[in-house]
mmCIF file of C-alpha atoms in Angstrom:
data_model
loop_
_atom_site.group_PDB
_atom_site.id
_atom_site.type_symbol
_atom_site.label_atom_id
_atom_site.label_comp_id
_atom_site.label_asym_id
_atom_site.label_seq_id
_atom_site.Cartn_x
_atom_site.Cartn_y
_atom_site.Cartn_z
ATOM 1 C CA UNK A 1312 15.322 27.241 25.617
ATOM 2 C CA UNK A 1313 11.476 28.211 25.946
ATOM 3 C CA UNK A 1314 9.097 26.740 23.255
ATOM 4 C CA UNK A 1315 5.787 26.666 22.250
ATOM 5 C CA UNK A 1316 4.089 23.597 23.145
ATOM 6 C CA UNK A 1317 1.327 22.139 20.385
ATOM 7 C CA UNK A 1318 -1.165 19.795 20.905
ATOM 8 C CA UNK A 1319 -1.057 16.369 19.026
ATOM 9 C CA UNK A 1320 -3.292 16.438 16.283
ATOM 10 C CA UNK A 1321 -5.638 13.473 15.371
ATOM 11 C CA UNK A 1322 -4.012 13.086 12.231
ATOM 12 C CA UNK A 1323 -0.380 12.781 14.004
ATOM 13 C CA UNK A 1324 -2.297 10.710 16.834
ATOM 14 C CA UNK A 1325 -2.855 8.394 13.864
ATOM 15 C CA UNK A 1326 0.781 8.530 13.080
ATOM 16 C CA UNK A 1327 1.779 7.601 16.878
ATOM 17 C CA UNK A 1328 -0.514 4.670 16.833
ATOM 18 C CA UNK A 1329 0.475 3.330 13.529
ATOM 19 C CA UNK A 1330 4.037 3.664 14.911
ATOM 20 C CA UNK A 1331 3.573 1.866 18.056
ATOM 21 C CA UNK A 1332 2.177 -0.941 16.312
ATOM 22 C CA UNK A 1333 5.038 -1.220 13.837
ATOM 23 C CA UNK A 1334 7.786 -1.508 16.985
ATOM 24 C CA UNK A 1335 8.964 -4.728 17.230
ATOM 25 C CA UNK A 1336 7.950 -5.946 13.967
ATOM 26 C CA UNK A 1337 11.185 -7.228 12.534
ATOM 27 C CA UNK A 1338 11.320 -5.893 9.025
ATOM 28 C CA UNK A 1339 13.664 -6.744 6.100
ATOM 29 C CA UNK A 1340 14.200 -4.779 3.143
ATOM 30 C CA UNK A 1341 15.342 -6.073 -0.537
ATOM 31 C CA UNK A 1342 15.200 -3.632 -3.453
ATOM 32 C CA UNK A 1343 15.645 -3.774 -7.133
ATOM 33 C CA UNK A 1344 15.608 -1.984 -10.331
ATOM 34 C CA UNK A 1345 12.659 -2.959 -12.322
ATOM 35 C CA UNK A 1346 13.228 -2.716 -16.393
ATOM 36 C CA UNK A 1347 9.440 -1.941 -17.675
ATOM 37 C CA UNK A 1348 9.563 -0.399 -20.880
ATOM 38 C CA UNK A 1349 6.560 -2.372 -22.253
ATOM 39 C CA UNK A 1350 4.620 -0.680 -19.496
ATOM 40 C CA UNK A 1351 6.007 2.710 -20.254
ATOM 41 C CA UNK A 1352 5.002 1.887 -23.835
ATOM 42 C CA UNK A 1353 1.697 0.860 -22.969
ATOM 43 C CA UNK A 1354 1.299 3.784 -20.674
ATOM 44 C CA UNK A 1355 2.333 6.398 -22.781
ATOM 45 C CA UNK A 1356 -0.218 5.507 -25.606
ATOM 46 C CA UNK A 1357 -3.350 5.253 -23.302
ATOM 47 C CA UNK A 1358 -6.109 7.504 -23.330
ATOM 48 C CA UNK A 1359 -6.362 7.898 -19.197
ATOM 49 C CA UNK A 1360 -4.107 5.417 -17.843
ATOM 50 C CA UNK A 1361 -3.748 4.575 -14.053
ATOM 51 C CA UNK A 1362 -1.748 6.169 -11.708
ATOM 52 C CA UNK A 1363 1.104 4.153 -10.646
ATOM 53 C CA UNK A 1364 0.466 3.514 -7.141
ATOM 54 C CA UNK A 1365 -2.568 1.481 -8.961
ATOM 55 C CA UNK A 1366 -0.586 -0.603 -10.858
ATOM 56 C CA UNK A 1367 1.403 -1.244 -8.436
ATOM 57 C CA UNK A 1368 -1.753 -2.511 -6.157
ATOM 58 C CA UNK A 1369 -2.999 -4.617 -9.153
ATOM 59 C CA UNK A 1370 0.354 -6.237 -9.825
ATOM 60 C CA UNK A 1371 1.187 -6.989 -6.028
ATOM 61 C CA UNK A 1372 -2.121 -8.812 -6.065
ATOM 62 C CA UNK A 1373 -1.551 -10.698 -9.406
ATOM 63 C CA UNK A 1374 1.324 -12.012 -7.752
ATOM 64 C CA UNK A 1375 -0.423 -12.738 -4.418
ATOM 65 C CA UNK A 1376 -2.905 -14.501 -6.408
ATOM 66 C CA UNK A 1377 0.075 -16.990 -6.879
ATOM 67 C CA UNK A 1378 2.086 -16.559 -4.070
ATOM 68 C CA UNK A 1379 0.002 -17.800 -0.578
ATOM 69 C CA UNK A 1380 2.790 -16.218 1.413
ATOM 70 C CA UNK A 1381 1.917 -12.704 0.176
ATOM 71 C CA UNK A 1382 -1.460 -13.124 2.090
ATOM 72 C CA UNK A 1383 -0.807 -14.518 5.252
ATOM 73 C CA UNK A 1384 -0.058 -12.631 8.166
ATOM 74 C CA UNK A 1385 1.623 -12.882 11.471
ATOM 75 C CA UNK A 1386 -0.922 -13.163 14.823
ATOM 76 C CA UNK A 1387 -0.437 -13.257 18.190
ATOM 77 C CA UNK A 1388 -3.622 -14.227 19.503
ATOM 78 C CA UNK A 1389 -5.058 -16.363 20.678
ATOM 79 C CA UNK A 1390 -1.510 -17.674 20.591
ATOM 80 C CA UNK A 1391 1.418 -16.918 17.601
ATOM 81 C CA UNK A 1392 0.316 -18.453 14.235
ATOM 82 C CA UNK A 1393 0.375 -17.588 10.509
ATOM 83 C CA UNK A 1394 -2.878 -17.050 8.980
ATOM 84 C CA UNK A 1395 -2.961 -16.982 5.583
ATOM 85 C CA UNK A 1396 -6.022 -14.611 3.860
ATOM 86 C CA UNK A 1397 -8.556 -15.667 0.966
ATOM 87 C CA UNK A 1398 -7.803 -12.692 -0.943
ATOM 88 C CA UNK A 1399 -4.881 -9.718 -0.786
ATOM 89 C CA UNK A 1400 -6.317 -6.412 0.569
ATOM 90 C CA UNK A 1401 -4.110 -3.351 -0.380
ATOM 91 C CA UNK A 1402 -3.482 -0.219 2.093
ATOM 92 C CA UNK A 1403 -2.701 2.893 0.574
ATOM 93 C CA UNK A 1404 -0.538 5.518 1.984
ATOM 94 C CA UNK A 1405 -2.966 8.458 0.944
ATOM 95 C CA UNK A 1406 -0.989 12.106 1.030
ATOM 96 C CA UNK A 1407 -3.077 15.121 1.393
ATOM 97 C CA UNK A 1408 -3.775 18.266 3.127
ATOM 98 C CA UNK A 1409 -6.696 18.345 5.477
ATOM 99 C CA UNK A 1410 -7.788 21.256 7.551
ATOM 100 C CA UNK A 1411 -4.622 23.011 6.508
ATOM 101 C CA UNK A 1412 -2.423 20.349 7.908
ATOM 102 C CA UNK A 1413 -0.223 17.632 5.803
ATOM 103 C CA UNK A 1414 -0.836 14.468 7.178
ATOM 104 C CA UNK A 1415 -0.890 10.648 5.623
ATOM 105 C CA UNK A 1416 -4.127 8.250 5.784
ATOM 106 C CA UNK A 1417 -4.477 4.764 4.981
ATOM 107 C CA UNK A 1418 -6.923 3.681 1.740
ATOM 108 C CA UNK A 1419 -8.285 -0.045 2.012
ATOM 109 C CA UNK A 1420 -8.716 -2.145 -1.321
ATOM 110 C CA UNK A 1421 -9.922 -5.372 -0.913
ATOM 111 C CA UNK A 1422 -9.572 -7.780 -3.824
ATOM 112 C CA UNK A 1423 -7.459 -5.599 -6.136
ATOM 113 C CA UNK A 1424 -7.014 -8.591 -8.298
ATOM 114 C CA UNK A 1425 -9.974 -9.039 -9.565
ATOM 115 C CA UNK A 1426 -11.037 -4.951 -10.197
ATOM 116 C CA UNK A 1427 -10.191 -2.825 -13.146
ATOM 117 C CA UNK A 1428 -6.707 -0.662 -13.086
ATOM 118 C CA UNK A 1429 -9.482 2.429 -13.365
ATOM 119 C CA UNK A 1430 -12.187 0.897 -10.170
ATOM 120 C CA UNK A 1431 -8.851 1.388 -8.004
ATOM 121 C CA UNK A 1432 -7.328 4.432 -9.258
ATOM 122 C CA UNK A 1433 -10.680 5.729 -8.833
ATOM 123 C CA UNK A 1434 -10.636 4.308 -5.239
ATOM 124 C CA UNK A 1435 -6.713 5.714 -4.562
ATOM 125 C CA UNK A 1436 -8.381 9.431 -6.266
ATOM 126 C CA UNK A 1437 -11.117 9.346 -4.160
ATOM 127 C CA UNK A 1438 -8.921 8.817 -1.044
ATOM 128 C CA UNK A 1439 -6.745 12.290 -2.236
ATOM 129 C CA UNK A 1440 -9.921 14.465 -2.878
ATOM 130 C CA UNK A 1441 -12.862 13.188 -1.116
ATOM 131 C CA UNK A 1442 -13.869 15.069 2.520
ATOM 132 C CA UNK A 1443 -12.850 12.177 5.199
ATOM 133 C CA UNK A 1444 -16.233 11.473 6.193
ATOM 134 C CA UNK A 1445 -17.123 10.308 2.368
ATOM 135 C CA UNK A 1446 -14.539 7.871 2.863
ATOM 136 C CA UNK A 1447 -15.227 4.581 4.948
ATOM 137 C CA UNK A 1448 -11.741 3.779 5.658
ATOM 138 C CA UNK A 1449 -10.573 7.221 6.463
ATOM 139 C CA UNK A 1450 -14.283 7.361 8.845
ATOM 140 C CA UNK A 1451 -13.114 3.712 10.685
ATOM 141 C CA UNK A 1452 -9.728 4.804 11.399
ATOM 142 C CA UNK A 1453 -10.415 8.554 12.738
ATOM 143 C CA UNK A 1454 -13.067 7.013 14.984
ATOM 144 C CA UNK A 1455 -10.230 4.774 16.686
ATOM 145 C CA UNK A 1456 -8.259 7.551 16.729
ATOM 146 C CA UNK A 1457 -10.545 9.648 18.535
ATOM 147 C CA UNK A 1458 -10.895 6.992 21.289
ATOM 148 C CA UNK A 1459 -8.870 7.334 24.890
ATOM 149 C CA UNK A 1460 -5.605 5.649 24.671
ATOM 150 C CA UNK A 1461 -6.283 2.303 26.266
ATOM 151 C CA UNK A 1462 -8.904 1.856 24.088
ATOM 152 C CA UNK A 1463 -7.257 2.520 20.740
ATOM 153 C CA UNK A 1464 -4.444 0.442 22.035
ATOM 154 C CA UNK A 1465 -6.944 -2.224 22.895
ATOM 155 C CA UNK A 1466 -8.645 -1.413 19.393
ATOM 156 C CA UNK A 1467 -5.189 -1.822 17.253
ATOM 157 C CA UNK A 1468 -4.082 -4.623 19.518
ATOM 158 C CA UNK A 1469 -7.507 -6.917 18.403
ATOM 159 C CA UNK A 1470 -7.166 -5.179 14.478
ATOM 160 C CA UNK A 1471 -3.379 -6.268 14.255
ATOM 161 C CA UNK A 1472 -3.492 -9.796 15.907
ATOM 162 C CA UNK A 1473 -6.591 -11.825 15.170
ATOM 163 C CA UNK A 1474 -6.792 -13.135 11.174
ATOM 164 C CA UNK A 1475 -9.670 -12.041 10.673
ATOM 165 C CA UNK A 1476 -9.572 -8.995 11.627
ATOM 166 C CA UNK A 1477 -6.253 -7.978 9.992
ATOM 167 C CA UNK A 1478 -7.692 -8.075 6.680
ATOM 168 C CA UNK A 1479 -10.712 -5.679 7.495
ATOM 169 C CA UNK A 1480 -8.328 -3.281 9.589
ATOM 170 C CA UNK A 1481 -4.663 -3.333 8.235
ATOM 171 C CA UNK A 1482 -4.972 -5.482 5.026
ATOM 172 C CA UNK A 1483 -2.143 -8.410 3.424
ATOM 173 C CA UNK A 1484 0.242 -5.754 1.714
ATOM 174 C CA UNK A 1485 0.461 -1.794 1.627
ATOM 175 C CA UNK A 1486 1.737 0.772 -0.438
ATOM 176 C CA UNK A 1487 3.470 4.051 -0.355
ATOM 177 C CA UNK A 1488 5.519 6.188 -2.588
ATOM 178 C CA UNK A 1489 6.901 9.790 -2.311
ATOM 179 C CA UNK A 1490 7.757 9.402 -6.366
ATOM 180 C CA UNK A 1491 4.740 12.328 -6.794
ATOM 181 C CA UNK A 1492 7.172 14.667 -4.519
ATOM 182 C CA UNK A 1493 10.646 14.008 -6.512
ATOM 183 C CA UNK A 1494 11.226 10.440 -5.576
ATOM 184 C CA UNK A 1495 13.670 9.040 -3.236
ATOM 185 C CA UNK A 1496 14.471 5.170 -2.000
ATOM 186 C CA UNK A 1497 11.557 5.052 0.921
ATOM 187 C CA UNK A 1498 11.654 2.610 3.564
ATOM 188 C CA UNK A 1499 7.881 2.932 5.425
ATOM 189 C CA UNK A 1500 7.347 1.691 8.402
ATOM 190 C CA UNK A 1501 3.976 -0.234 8.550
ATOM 191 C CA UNK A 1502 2.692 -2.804 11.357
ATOM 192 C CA UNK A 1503 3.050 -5.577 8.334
ATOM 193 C CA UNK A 1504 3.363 -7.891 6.640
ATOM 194 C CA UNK A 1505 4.325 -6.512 3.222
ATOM 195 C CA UNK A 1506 4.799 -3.245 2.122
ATOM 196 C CA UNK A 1507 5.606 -1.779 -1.458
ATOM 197 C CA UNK A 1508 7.720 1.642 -2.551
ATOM 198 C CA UNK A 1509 8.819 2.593 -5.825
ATOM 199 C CA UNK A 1510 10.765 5.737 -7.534
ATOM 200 C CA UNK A 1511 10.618 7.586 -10.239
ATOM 201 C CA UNK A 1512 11.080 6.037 -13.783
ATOM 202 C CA UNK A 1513 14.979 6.275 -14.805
ATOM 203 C CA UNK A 1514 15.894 7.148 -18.107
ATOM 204 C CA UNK A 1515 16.946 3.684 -19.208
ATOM 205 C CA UNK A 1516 13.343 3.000 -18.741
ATOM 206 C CA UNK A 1517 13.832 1.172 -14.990
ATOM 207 C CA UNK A 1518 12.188 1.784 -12.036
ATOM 208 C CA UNK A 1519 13.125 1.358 -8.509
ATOM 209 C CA UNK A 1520 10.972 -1.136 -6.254
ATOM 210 C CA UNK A 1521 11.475 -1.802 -2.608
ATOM 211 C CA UNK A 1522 9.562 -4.299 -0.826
ATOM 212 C CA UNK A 1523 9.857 -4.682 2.994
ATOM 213 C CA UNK A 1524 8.381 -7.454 5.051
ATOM 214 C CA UNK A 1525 8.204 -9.180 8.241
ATOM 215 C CA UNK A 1526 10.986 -11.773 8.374
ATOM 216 C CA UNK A 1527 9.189 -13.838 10.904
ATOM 217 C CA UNK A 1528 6.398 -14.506 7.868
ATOM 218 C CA UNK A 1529 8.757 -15.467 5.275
ATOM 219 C CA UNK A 1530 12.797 -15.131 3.803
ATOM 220 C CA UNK A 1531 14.706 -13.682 1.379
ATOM 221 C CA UNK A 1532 14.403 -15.891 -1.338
ATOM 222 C CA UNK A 1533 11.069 -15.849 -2.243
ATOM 223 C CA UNK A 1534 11.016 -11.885 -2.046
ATOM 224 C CA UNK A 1535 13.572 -12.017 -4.824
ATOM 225 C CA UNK A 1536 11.387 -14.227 -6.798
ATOM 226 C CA UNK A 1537 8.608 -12.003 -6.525
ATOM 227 C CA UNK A 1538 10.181 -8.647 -7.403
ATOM 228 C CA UNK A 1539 10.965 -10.851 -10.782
ATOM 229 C CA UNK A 1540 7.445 -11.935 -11.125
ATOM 230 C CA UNK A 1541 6.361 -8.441 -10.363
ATOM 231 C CA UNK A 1542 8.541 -6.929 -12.898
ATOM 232 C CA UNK A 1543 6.786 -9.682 -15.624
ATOM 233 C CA UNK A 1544 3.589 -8.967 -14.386
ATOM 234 C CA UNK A 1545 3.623 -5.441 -14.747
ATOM 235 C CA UNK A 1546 4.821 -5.817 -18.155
ATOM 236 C CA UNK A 1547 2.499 -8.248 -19.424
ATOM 237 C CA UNK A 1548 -1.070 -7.848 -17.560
ATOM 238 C CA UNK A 1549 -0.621 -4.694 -16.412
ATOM 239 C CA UNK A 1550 0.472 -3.187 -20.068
ATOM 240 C CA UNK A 1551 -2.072 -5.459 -21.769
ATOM 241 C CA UNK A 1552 -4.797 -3.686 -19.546
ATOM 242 C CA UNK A 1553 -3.639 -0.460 -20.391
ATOM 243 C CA UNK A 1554 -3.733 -1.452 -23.966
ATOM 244 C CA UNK A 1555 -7.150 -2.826 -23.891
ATOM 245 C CA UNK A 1556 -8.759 0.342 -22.274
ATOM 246 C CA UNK A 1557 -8.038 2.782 -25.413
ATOM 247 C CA UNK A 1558 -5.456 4.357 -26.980
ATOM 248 C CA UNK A 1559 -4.830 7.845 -27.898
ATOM 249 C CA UNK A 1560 -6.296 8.374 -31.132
ATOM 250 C CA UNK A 1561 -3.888 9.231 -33.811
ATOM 251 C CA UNK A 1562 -3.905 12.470 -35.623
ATOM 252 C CA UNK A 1563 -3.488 12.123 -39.344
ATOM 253 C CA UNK A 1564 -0.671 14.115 -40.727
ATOM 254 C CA UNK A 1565 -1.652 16.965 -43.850
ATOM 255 C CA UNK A 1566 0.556 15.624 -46.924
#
C-alpha cells in the first residue's frame, strides 16, 4: 500500500525525545477515588477560582513540603544515586494548538508551594494562550528540540541525570489531565519521578487521582499515604484558599 510520507514535526520531535527518555524508567501506578466535597463547596462559591490542574500543583507540593521522597529523583551520573531537591518543581502537560497542529508542551513551576492558587493558574493560562516564544520553558525546550540528534540526546541525557539539573529541566513531579476533553483514567508516560492525573468530578462528589512513579525511588506504601494526605490537603488548604480569595457576592432576594 502506497502512502504519503510526512515529515516529523518539532512538536512530535519533542514527543519522540520525551519518549525515549521515559524507556526504561520502571513506573508503577496506584489510583484512587478522592471524596472532596469541601473543595467542590469551596469552589463553587468563589469569585474566579483556579483551574484544577492548579490545585492539583499546589496540593502535590503541600504534600512534598512534608514528604522528602516526593522531591528526590533518580540519577545516573556521575554514578546511580538519589538526590533529593530543596523545593518541588511542577511540569505541566500544556494542550494546545500551534501553527494549526495539536501538540502537548511542558510548563515549569518552581516552588508551587509557596505561590498563590491564582500566580500558577496564571502561569498554567499563560502556557495555553501565550505565543511559544513569550514562554521561557516552551523557548528552552524547542531550542533542544531543534538541535541534531546526538546533541539533544546528549542535551536530555545531562537534563535527566545530574540533580541539579533535573530540577531546572524536568522538575520533582508533573501533571497531566485529559478531564478538559471528557475525562478518562490516563496513565502518562513521563521520564520521572512522579507524575499526577485526575478525572472528572463524579456525582457523589469524588474524583479520580492516579499517581505514577518510579519504583526504583520509592514503594507502594507511602504512595497510598500520600493520595490520603492529598485528598486532606485539598480539602483543607486548598478550599480554605479558595475561600479566602472572595466569594460570589450574594444577590438579595425581592420579598
Amino acid at each position: 500500500m502506497r502512502g504519503t510520507p510526512k515529515t516529523i514535526s518539532l512538536r512530535r520531535r519533542l514527543i519522540c525525545d520525551l519518549m525515549h527518555a521515559s524507556m526504561g524508567v520502571p513506573f508503577v501506578s496506584l489510583a484512587r477515588s478522592l471524596h472532596i466535597r469541601p473543595l467542590l463547596e469551596a469552589r463553587a462559591d468563589a469569585t474566579a477560582p483556579a483551574g484544577w490542574a492548579a490545585m492539583f500543583v499546589k496540593a502535590f507540593a503541600l504534600v512534598a513540603k512534608d514528604e522528602p521522597i516526593l522531591r528526590t529523583v533518580y540519577t545516573k551520573w556521575p554514578w546511580p544515586a538519589l538526590y533529593e531537591l530543596p523545593k518541588s518543581v511542577a511540569t505541566v502537560a500544556i494542550a494546545r494548538v500551534d501553527d494549526g497542529e495539536e501538540c502537548v508542551l511542558p510548563q515549569r513551576i518552581a516552588g508551587p508551594e509557596d505561590l498563590p492558587l491564582a500566580a500558577i493558574d496564571a502561569e498554567i493560562r499563560r502556557g495555553k494562550t501565550a505565543p511559544i516564544e513569550d514562554v521561557p520553558m516552551f523557548r528552552k525546550i524547542m531550542r533542544a528540540t531543534r538541535l541534531p540528534l546526538p546533541l539533544r540526546r546528549l542535551s536530555w541525557a545531562v537534563g535527566l541525570n545530574f540533580g541539579r539539573q533535573r530540577g531546572n529541566w524536568f522538575g520533582s513531579f508533573g501533571v497531566s489531565s485529559v478531564a478538559a476533553y471528557g475525562g478518562g483514567e490516563l496513565h502518562p508516560i513521563t521520564p520521572g519521578p512522579f507524575v499526577v492525573s485526575y478525572g472528572l468530578v463524579e456525582p457523589d462528589q469524588t474524583i479520580h487521582v492516579v499517581i505514577r512513579w518510579d519504583h526504583r525511588v520509592t514503594d507502594a506504601a507511602p504512595i497510598a499515604r500520600v493520595l490520603t494526605r492529598l485528598e486532606q490537603v485539598l480539602n483543607t488548604e486548598i478550599a480554605a484558599e479558595l475561600r479566602a480569595a472572595g466569594s460570589k457576592p450574594v444577590r438579595a432576594v425581592r420579598a
